[in-house]
PDB file of C-alpha atoms and ligand atoms in Angstrom:
ATOM      1  CA  UNK A   3      -1.473  -2.998  61.550  1.00 56.00           C
ATOM      2  CA  UNK A   4      -1.828  -6.543  59.750  1.00 62.00           C
ATOM      3  CA  UNK A   5      -4.600  -8.209  59.473  1.00 72.00           C
ATOM      4  CA  UNK A   6      -5.426 -11.474  61.373  1.00 88.00           C
ATOM      5  CA  UNK A   7      -4.176 -14.807  59.855  1.00 98.00           C
ATOM      6  CA  UNK A   8      -6.262 -17.101  57.937  1.00 98.00           C
ATOM      7  CA  UNK A   9      -5.950 -20.984  57.484  1.00 98.00           C
ATOM      8  CA  UNK A  10      -8.091 -23.313  55.914  1.00 98.00           C
ATOM      9  CA  UNK A  11      -9.829 -26.331  57.772  1.00 98.00           C
ATOM     10  CA  UNK A  12     -11.312 -29.248  56.111  1.00 98.00           C
ATOM     11  CA  UNK A  13     -13.613 -31.501  57.952  1.00 99.00           C
ATOM     12  CA  UNK A  14     -13.016 -34.774  56.507  1.00 98.00           C
ATOM     13  CA  UNK A  15     -15.960 -37.656  55.474  1.00 98.00           C
ATOM     14  CA  UNK A  16     -15.236 -39.605  58.631  1.00 98.00           C
ATOM     15  CA  UNK A  17     -16.153 -36.753  60.781  1.00 98.00           C
ATOM     16  CA  UNK A  18     -18.912 -35.216  58.627  1.00 98.00           C
ATOM     17  CA  UNK A  19     -20.507 -38.894  58.833  1.00 98.00           C
ATOM     18  CA  UNK A  20     -20.443 -39.128  62.293  1.00 98.00           C
ATOM     19  CA  UNK A  21     -21.909 -35.608  62.916  1.00 98.00           C
ATOM     20  CA  UNK A  22     -18.471 -34.352  64.322  1.00 98.00           C
ATOM     21  CA  UNK A  23     -18.819 -31.180  62.646  1.00 98.00           C
ATOM     22  CA  UNK A  24     -20.403 -28.971  65.176  1.00 98.00           C
ATOM     23  CA  UNK A  25     -17.825 -30.398  68.091  1.00 98.00           C
ATOM     24  CA  UNK A  26     -14.841 -29.864  65.993  1.00 98.00           C
ATOM     25  CA  UNK A  27     -16.072 -26.452  65.100  1.00 98.00           C
ATOM     26  CA  UNK A  28     -16.263 -25.566  68.694  1.00 98.00           C
ATOM     27  CA  UNK A  29     -12.961 -26.792  69.510  1.00 98.00           C
ATOM     28  CA  UNK A  30     -11.847 -23.801  66.936  1.00 98.00           C
ATOM     29  CA  UNK A  31     -14.003 -21.155  68.175  1.00 98.00           C
ATOM     30  CA  UNK A  32     -13.153 -21.859  71.868  1.00 98.00           C
ATOM     31  CA  UNK A  33      -9.460 -21.716  71.370  1.00 98.00           C
ATOM     32  CA  UNK A  34      -9.842 -18.028  69.733  1.00 98.00           C
ATOM     33  CA  UNK A  35     -10.314 -19.052  66.232  1.00 98.00           C
ATOM     34  CA  UNK A  36     -13.086 -17.226  64.106  1.00 98.00           C
ATOM     35  CA  UNK A  37     -15.280 -19.282  61.685  1.00 98.00           C
ATOM     36  CA  UNK A  38     -15.280 -16.671  58.926  1.00 98.00           C
ATOM     37  CA  UNK A  39     -16.981 -18.857  56.027  1.00 98.00           C
ATOM     38  CA  UNK A  40     -18.016 -22.528  56.248  1.00 98.00           C
ATOM     39  CA  UNK A  41     -19.585 -24.633  53.667  1.00 97.00           C
ATOM     40  CA  UNK A  42     -20.621 -28.367  53.075  1.00 98.00           C
ATOM     41  CA  UNK A  43     -19.752 -29.855  49.719  1.00 97.00           C
ATOM     42  CA  UNK A  44     -18.892 -33.006  48.139  1.00 98.00           C
ATOM     43  CA  UNK A  45     -15.835 -32.736  45.622  1.00 98.00           C
ATOM     44  CA  UNK A  46     -15.028 -34.939  42.676  1.00 98.00           C
ATOM     45  CA  UNK A  47     -11.958 -37.098  42.510  1.00 98.00           C
ATOM     46  CA  UNK A  48     -10.472 -34.569  40.026  1.00 98.00           C
ATOM     47  CA  UNK A  49     -11.029 -31.930  42.716  1.00 98.00           C
ATOM     48  CA  UNK A  50      -9.349 -33.832  45.568  1.00 98.00           C
ATOM     49  CA  UNK A  51      -6.483 -34.659  43.174  1.00 98.00           C
ATOM     50  CA  UNK A  52      -6.339 -30.793  42.147  1.00 98.00           C
ATOM     51  CA  UNK A  53      -6.336 -29.969  45.730  1.00 97.00           C
ATOM     52  CA  UNK A  54      -3.748 -32.921  47.064  1.00 97.00           C
ATOM     53  CA  UNK A  55      -1.331 -32.175  44.157  1.00 95.00           C
ATOM     54  CA  UNK A  56       1.530 -31.627  46.250  1.00 94.00           C
ATOM     55  CA  UNK A  57       1.516 -35.151  47.279  1.00 96.00           C
ATOM     56  CA  UNK A  58       1.090 -36.458  43.528  1.00 97.00           C
ATOM     57  CA  UNK A  59       4.237 -38.789  44.525  1.00 98.00           C
ATOM     58  CA  UNK A  60       3.583 -40.352  47.506  1.00 97.00           C
ATOM     59  CA  UNK A  61       1.997 -43.774  47.320  1.00 97.00           C
ATOM     60  CA  UNK A  62      -0.951 -42.888  49.162  1.00 97.00           C
ATOM     61  CA  UNK A  63      -2.129 -40.155  46.746  1.00 98.00           C
ATOM     62  CA  UNK A  64      -4.792 -42.159  44.665  1.00 98.00           C
ATOM     63  CA  UNK A  65      -6.215 -43.190  48.260  1.00 97.00           C
ATOM     64  CA  UNK A  66      -5.985 -40.047  49.822  1.00 98.00           C
ATOM     65  CA  UNK A  67      -7.949 -38.659  46.527  1.00 98.00           C
ATOM     66  CA  UNK A  68     -10.416 -41.594  46.829  1.00 98.00           C
ATOM     67  CA  UNK A  69     -11.175 -40.656  50.057  1.00 98.00           C
ATOM     68  CA  UNK A  70     -11.417 -36.932  50.181  1.00 98.00           C
ATOM     69  CA  UNK A  71     -14.231 -37.235  47.431  1.00 98.00           C
ATOM     70  CA  UNK A  72     -15.806 -40.315  48.962  1.00 98.00           C
ATOM     71  CA  UNK A  73     -18.518 -38.071  50.886  1.00 98.00           C
ATOM     72  CA  UNK A  74     -19.604 -34.547  52.149  1.00 98.00           C
ATOM     73  CA  UNK A  75     -16.779 -32.326  53.633  1.00 98.00           C
ATOM     74  CA  UNK A  76     -17.401 -29.007  55.675  1.00 98.00           C
ATOM     75  CA  UNK A  77     -14.470 -26.473  54.359  1.00 98.00           C
ATOM     76  CA  UNK A  78     -13.944 -23.515  56.835  1.00 98.00           C
ATOM     77  CA  UNK A  79     -11.866 -20.334  57.151  1.00 98.00           C
ATOM     78  CA  UNK A  80     -10.382 -19.752  60.296  1.00 98.00           C
ATOM     79  CA  UNK A  81      -9.051 -16.611  61.259  1.00 98.00           C
ATOM     80  CA  UNK A  82      -6.928 -15.614  64.447  1.00 98.00           C
ATOM     81  CA  UNK A  83      -3.615 -14.821  66.047  1.00 97.00           C
ATOM     82  CA  UNK A  84      -1.119 -17.435  64.329  1.00 97.00           C
ATOM     83  CA  UNK A  85      -4.196 -18.986  62.968  1.00 98.00           C
ATOM     84  CA  UNK A  86      -2.014 -21.439  60.545  1.00 98.00           C
ATOM     85  CA  UNK A  87      -0.070 -22.818  63.740  1.00 98.00           C
ATOM     86  CA  UNK A  88      -2.515 -22.583  66.180  1.00 98.00           C
ATOM     87  CA  UNK A  89      -4.724 -24.874  64.101  1.00 98.00           C
ATOM     88  CA  UNK A  90      -2.321 -27.406  63.294  1.00 98.00           C
ATOM     89  CA  UNK A  91      -1.454 -27.787  67.263  1.00 98.00           C
ATOM     90  CA  UNK A  92      -5.419 -27.982  67.727  1.00 98.00           C
ATOM     91  CA  UNK A  93      -5.198 -31.008  65.112  1.00 98.00           C
ATOM     92  CA  UNK A  94      -2.661 -32.824  66.572  1.00 98.00           C
ATOM     93  CA  UNK A  95      -0.304 -35.661  64.493  1.00 98.00           C
ATOM     94  CA  UNK A  96      -1.277 -36.622  60.968  1.00 98.00           C
ATOM     95  CA  UNK A  97      -1.388 -40.344  62.651  1.00 98.00           C
ATOM     96  CA  UNK A  98      -4.055 -40.355  65.285  1.00 98.00           C
ATOM     97  CA  UNK A  99      -1.589 -43.020  67.123  1.00 98.00           C
ATOM     98  CA  UNK A 100       0.498 -40.423  67.450  1.00 98.00           C
ATOM     99  CA  UNK A 101      -1.442 -37.439  68.344  1.00 98.00           C
ATOM    100  CA  UNK A 102      -1.385 -35.583  71.956  1.00 98.00           C
ATOM    101  CA  UNK A 103      -4.253 -35.659  74.031  1.00 98.00           C
ATOM    102  CA  UNK A 104      -6.926 -33.472  73.825  1.00 97.00           C
ATOM    103  CA  UNK A 105      -6.363 -32.733  70.242  1.00 98.00           C
ATOM    104  CA  UNK A 106      -8.896 -33.116  67.209  1.00 98.00           C
ATOM    105  CA  UNK A 107      -7.302 -36.140  65.969  1.00 98.00           C
ATOM    106  CA  UNK A 108      -6.160 -37.985  69.351  1.00 98.00           C
ATOM    107  CA  UNK A 109     -10.320 -37.220  70.358  1.00 98.00           C
ATOM    108  CA  UNK A 110     -11.901 -38.310  66.777  1.00 98.00           C
ATOM    109  CA  UNK A 111      -9.496 -39.644  64.277  1.00 98.00           C
ATOM    110  CA  UNK A 112      -9.918 -43.298  62.954  1.00 98.00           C
ATOM    111  CA  UNK A 113      -6.701 -43.865  61.034  1.00 98.00           C
ATOM    112  CA  UNK A 114      -3.936 -42.011  59.226  1.00 98.00           C
ATOM    113  CA  UNK A 115      -6.105 -41.654  56.268  1.00 96.00           C
ATOM    114  CA  UNK A 116      -9.517 -41.117  58.501  1.00 98.00           C
ATOM    115  CA  UNK A 117      -7.925 -38.881  60.583  1.00 98.00           C
ATOM    116  CA  UNK A 118     -10.896 -36.373  60.768  1.00 98.00           C
ATOM    117  CA  UNK A 119      -9.068 -32.725  60.003  1.00 98.00           C
ATOM    118  CA  UNK A 120      -7.214 -31.143  57.030  1.00 98.00           C
ATOM    119  CA  UNK A 121      -5.144 -27.778  58.000  1.00 98.00           C
ATOM    120  CA  UNK A 122      -2.712 -25.633  55.965  1.00 98.00           C
ATOM    121  CA  UNK A 123       0.499 -26.066  56.875  1.00 98.00           C
ATOM    122  CA  UNK A 124       1.986 -22.641  55.976  1.00 98.00           C
ATOM    123  CA  UNK A 125       0.651 -19.056  55.512  1.00 98.00           C
ATOM    124  CA  UNK A 126       1.376 -19.695  51.605  1.00 97.00           C
ATOM    125  CA  UNK A 127      -0.341 -22.744  51.328  1.00 97.00           C
ATOM    126  CA  UNK A 128      -3.155 -21.246  53.529  1.00 98.00           C
ATOM    127  CA  UNK A 129      -3.905 -18.481  50.979  1.00 97.00           C
ATOM    128  CA  UNK A 130      -3.675 -20.872  47.950  1.00 97.00           C
ATOM    129  CA  UNK A 131      -5.927 -23.533  49.790  1.00 98.00           C
ATOM    130  CA  UNK A 132      -8.628 -20.792  50.670  1.00 98.00           C
ATOM    131  CA  UNK A 133      -8.384 -19.392  46.926  1.00 98.00           C
ATOM    132  CA  UNK A 134      -9.039 -22.836  45.750  1.00 97.00           C
ATOM    133  CA  UNK A 135     -12.457 -23.379  47.766  1.00 98.00           C
ATOM    134  CA  UNK A 136     -13.857 -19.969  48.069  1.00 97.00           C
ATOM    135  CA  UNK A 137     -12.684 -17.649  45.379  1.00 87.00           C
ATOM    136  CA  UNK A 138     -13.085 -19.639  42.207  1.00 58.00           C
TER     137      UNK A 138
HETATM  138  P1  ADP B 227      -1.270 -33.404  57.303  1.00 92.57           P
HETATM  139  O1  ADP B 227      -2.607 -33.778  57.294  1.00 92.57           O
HETATM  140  O2  ADP B 227      -1.159 -33.764  58.849  1.00 92.57           O
HETATM  141  O3  ADP B 227      -0.770 -32.270  57.096  1.00 92.57           O
HETATM  142  P2  ADP B 227       0.181 -34.587  55.175  1.00 92.57           P
HETATM  143  O4  ADP B 227       0.077 -33.488  54.547  1.00 92.57           O
HETATM  144  O5  ADP B 227       1.717 -35.242  55.229  1.00 92.57           O
HETATM  145  O6  ADP B 227      -0.389 -34.611  56.819  1.00 92.57           O
HETATM  146  O7  ADP B 227      -0.698 -35.609  54.480  1.00 92.57           O
HETATM  147  C1  ADP B 227      -2.044 -35.643  53.938  1.00 92.57           C
HETATM  148  C2  ADP B 227      -3.115 -36.717  54.355  1.00 92.57           C
HETATM  149  O8  ADP B 227      -2.434 -37.635  53.395  1.00 92.57           O
HETATM  150  C3  ADP B 227      -3.115 -36.823  55.941  1.00 92.57           C
HETATM  151  O9  ADP B 227      -3.964 -35.940  56.438  1.00 92.57           O
HETATM  152  C4  ADP B 227      -3.301 -38.342  55.568  1.00 92.57           C
HETATM  153  O10 ADP B 227      -4.655 -38.484  55.479  1.00 92.57           O
HETATM  154  C5  ADP B 227      -2.884 -39.001  54.513  1.00 92.57           C
HETATM  155  N1  ADP B 227      -1.568 -39.530  54.594  1.00 92.57           N
HETATM  156  C6  ADP B 227      -0.492 -39.243  55.024  1.00 92.57           C
HETATM  157  N2  ADP B 227       0.581 -40.155  55.113  1.00 92.57           N
HETATM  158  C7  ADP B 227      -0.129 -41.343  55.093  1.00 92.57           C
HETATM  159  C8  ADP B 227       0.092 -42.641  55.124  1.00 92.57           C
HETATM  160  N3  ADP B 227       1.539 -43.068  55.220  1.00 92.57           N
HETATM  161  N4  ADP B 227      -0.659 -43.659  54.366  1.00 92.57           N
HETATM  162  C9  ADP B 227      -2.164 -43.003  53.995  1.00 92.57           C
HETATM  163  N5  ADP B 227      -2.524 -41.846  53.964  1.00 92.57           N
HETATM  164  C10 ADP B 227      -1.896 -40.953  54.577  1.00 92.57           C
HETATM  165 MG1   MG B 228      -0.628 -31.792  55.024  1.00 92.57          MG
END
């Protein structure tokens, strides 16, 4: 039997700052995503640039890296059936204005950049992103 899927979630600075971490984590656990590991940290701009390098050609890349390194974040390994997709569903659309009712970004997101959470977008990227924060 294959092991349950894992994905990486980041509670971004806007949400940590507003003390929303526990509320966001309870949305994951209520929806059968187990929190295998979690840690709070404050990354440098260089680390944010490495983490987000898939977006390096985008016009918002510099802003994005400044933002992720602007304050404490909490990184989580979530595990469960279809964890990658389930987490993306619970997060909602990138721009909180377009996110469905009940999603984390609809509930807590402030704007397209301050959208409260990150979630891996594929099983392959989940492995890379988990490795980035937990295995080095
Ligand atoms: P998602 O986080 O939903 O996977 P993307 O991978 O497309 O979205 O983008 C990564 C992050 O970059 C988004 O969560 C958001 O914070 C930021 N971002 C995306 N598009 C824009 C934009 N047009 N302007 C500013 N920031 C953006
Ligand atoms: Mg993405």
